[in-house]
mmCIF file with all atom_site columns, C-alpha atoms in Angstrom:
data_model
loop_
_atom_site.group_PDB
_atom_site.id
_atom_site.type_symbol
_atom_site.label_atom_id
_atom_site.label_alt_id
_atom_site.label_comp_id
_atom_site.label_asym_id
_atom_site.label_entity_id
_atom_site.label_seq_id
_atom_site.pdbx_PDB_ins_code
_atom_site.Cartn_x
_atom_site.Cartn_y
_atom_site.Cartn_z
_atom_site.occupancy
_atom_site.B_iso_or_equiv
_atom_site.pdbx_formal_charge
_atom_site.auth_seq_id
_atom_site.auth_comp_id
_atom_site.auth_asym_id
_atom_site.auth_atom_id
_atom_site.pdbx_PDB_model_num
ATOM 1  C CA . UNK A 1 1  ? -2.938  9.035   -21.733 1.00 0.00 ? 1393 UNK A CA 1
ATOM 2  C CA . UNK A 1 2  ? -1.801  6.695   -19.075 1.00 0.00 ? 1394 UNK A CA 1
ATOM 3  C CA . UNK A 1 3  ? -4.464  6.524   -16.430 1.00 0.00 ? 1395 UNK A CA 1
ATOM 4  C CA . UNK A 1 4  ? -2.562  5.947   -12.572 1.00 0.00 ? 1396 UNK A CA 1
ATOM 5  C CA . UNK A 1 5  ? -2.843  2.714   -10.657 1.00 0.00 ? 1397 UNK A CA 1
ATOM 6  C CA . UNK A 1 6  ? -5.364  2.679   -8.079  1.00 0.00 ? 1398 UNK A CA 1
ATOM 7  C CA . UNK A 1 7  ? -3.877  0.605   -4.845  1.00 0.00 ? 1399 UNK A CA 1
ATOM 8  C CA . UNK A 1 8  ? -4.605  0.016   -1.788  1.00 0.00 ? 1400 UNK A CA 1
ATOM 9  C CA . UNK A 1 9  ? -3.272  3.135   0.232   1.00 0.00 ? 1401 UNK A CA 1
ATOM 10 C CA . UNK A 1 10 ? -5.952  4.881   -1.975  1.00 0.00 ? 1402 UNK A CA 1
ATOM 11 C CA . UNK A 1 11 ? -8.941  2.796   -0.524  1.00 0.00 ? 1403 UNK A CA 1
ATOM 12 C CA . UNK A 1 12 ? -10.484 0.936   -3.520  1.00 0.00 ? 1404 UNK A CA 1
ATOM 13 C CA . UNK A 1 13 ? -12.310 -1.718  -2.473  1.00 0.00 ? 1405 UNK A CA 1
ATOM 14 C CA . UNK A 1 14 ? -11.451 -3.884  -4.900  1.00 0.00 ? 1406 UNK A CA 1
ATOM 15 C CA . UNK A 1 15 ? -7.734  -3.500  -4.067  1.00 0.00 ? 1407 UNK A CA 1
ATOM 16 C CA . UNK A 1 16 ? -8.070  -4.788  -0.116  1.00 0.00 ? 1408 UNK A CA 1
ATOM 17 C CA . UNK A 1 17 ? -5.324  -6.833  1.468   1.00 0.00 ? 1409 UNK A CA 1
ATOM 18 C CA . UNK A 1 18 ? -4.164  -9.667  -0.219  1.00 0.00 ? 1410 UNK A CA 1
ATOM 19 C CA . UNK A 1 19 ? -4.076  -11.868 2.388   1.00 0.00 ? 1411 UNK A CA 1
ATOM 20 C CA . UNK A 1 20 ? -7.815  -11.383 3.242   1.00 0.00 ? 1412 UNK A CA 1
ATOM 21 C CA . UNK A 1 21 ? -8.869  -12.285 -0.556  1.00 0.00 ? 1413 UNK A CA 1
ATOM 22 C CA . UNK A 1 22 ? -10.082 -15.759 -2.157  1.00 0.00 ? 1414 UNK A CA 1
ATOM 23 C CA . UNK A 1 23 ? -8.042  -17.044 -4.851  1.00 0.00 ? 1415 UNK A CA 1
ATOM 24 C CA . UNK A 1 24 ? -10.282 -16.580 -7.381  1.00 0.00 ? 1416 UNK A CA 1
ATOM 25 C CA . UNK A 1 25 ? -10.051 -12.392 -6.393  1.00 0.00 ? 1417 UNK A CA 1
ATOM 26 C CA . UNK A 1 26 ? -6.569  -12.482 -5.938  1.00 0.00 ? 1418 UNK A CA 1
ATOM 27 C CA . UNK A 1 27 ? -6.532  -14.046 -9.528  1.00 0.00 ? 1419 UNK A CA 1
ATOM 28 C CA . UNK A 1 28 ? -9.211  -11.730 -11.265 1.00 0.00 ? 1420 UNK A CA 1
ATOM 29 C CA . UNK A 1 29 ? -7.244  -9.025  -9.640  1.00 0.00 ? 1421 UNK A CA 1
ATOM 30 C CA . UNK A 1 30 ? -3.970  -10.294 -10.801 1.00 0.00 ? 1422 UNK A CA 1
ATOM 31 C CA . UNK A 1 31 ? -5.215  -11.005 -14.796 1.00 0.00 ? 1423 UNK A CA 1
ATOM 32 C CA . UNK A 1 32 ? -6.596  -6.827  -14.444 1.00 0.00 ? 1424 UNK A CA 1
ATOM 33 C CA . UNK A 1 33 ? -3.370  -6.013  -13.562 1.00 0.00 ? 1425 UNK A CA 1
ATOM 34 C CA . UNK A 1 34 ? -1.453  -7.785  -16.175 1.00 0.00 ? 1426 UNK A CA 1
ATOM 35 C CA . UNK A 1 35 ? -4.323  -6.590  -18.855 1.00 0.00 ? 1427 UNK A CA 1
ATOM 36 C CA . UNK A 1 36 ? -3.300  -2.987  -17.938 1.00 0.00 ? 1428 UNK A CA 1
ATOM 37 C CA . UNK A 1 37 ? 0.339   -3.311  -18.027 1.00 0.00 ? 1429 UNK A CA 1
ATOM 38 C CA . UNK A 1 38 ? 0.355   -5.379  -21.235 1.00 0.00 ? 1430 UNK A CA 1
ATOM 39 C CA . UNK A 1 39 ? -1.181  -2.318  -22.731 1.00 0.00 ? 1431 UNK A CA 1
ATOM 40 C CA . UNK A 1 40 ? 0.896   0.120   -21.967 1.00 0.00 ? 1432 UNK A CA 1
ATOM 41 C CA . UNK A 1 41 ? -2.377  1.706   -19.981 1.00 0.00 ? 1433 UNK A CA 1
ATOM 42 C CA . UNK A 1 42 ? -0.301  2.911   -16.584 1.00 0.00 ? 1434 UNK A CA 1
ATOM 43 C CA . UNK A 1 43 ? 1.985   5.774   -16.335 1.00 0.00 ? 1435 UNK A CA 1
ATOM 44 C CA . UNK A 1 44 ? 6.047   4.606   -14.954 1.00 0.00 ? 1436 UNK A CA 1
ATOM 45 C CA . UNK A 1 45 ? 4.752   4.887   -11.315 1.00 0.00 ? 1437 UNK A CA 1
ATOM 46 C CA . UNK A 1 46 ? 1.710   3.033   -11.316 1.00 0.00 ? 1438 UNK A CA 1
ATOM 47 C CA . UNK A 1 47 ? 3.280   0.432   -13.366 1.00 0.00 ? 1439 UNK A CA 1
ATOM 48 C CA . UNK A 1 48 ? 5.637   -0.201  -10.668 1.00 0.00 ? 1440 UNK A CA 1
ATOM 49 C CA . UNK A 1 49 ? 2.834   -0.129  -7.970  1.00 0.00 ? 1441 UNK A CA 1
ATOM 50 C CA . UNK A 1 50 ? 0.811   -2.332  -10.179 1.00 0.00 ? 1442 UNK A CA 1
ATOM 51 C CA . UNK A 1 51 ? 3.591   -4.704  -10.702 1.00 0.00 ? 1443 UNK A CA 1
ATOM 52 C CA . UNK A 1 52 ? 4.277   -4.845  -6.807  1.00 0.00 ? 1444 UNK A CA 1
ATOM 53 C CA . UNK A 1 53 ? 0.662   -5.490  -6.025  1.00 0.00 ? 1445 UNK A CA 1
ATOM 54 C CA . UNK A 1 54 ? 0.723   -7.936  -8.746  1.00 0.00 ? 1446 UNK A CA 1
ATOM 55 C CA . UNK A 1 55 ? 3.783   -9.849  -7.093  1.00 0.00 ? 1447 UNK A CA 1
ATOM 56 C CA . UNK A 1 56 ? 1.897   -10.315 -3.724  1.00 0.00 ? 1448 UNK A CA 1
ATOM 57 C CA . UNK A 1 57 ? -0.940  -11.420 -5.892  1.00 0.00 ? 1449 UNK A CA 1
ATOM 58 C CA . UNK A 1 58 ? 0.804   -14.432 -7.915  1.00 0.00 ? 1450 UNK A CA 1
ATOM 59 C CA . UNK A 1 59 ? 2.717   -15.458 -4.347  1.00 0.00 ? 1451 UNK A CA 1
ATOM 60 C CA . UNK A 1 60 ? -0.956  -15.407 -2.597  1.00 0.00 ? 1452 UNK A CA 1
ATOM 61 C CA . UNK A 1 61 ? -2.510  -17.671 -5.458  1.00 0.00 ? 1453 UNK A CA 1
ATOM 62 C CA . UNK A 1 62 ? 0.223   -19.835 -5.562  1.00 0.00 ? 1454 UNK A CA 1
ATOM 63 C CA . UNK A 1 63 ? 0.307   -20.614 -1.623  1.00 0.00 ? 1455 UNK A CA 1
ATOM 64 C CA . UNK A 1 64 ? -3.633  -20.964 -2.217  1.00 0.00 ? 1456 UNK A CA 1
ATOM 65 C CA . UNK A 1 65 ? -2.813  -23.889 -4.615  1.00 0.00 ? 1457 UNK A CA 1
ATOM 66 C CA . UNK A 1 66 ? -0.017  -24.965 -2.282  1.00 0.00 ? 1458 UNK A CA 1
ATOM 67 C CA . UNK A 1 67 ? -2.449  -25.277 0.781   1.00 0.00 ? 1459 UNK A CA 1
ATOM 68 C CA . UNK A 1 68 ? -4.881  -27.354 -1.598  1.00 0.00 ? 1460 UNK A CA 1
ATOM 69 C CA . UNK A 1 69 ? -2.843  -29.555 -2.682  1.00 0.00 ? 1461 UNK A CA 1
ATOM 70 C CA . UNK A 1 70 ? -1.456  -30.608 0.270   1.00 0.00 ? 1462 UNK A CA 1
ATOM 71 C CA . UNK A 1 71 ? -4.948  -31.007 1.461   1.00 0.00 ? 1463 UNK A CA 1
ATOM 72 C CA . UNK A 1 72 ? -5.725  -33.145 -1.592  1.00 0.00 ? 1464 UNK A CA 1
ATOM 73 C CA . UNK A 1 73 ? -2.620  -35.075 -1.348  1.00 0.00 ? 1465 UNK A CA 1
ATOM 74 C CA . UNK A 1 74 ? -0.054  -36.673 0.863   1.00 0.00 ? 1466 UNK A CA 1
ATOM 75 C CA . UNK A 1 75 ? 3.475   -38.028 0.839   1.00 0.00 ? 1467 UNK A CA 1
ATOM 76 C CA . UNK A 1 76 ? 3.787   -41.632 1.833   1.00 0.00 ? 1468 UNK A CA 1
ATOM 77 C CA . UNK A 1 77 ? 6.786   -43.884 1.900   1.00 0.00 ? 1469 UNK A CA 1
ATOM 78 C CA . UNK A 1 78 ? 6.929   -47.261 -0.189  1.00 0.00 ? 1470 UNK A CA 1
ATOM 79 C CA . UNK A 1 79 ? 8.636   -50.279 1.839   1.00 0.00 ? 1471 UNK A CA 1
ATOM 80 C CA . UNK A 1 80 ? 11.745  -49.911 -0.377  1.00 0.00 ? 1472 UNK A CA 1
ATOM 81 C CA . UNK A 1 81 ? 11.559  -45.799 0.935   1.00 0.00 ? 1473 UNK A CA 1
ATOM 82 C CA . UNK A 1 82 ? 10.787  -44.147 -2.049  1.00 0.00 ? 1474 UNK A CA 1
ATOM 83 C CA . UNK A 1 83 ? 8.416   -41.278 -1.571  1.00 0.00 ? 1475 UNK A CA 1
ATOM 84 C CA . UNK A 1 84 ? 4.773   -41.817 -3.201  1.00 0.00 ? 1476 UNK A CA 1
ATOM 85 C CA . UNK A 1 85 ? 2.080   -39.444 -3.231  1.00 0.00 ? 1477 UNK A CA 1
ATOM 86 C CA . UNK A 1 86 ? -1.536  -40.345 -2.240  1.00 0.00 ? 1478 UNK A CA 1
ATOM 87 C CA . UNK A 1 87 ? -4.739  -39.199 -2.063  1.00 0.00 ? 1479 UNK A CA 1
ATOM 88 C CA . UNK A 1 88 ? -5.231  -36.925 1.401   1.00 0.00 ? 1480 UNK A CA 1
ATOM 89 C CA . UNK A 1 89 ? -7.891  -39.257 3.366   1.00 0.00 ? 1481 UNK A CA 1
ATOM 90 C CA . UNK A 1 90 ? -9.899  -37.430 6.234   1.00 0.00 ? 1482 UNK A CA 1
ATOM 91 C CA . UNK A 1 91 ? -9.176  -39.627 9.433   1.00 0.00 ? 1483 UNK A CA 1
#
């Protein structure tokens, strides 16, 4: 039987606001979520919950990355104006 999604409006802890997690939760969150719909263990409903919660997860983690690699890199301009990335040095 296909056990239902627990989300956020129902409280779990491990289910807080995205926006509040690291990106290692969001992702450990994110690869449970995938597990459970890659095996068929959610009914219709809570698959599209899951899904949804797993969207805001993936869009989280990826502007995590963003934000460190622009941290860890930076666009510079050679003389002839091509665009060159280099290392992100504190000033």
């Amino acid at each position: 039987m296909a056990e239902p999604f627990i989300g956020p409006e129902q409280g779990n802890a491990a289910t807080r606001p995205v926006a509040q997690m690291s990106f290692e939760e969001a992702l450990a969150e994110l690869e449970a979520i995938v597990q459970k719909l890659e095996r068929g263990q959610l009914d219709l409903e809570s698959s599209i919950r899951a899904y949804e919660r797993g969207t805001a997860l993936r869009q989280h983690c990826a502007e995590k990355l963003r934000q460190v690699q622009l941290r860890v890199e930076k666009l510079t301009l050679e003389r002839d104006g091509t665009p060159k990335l280099t290392p992100f040095e504190e000033q």
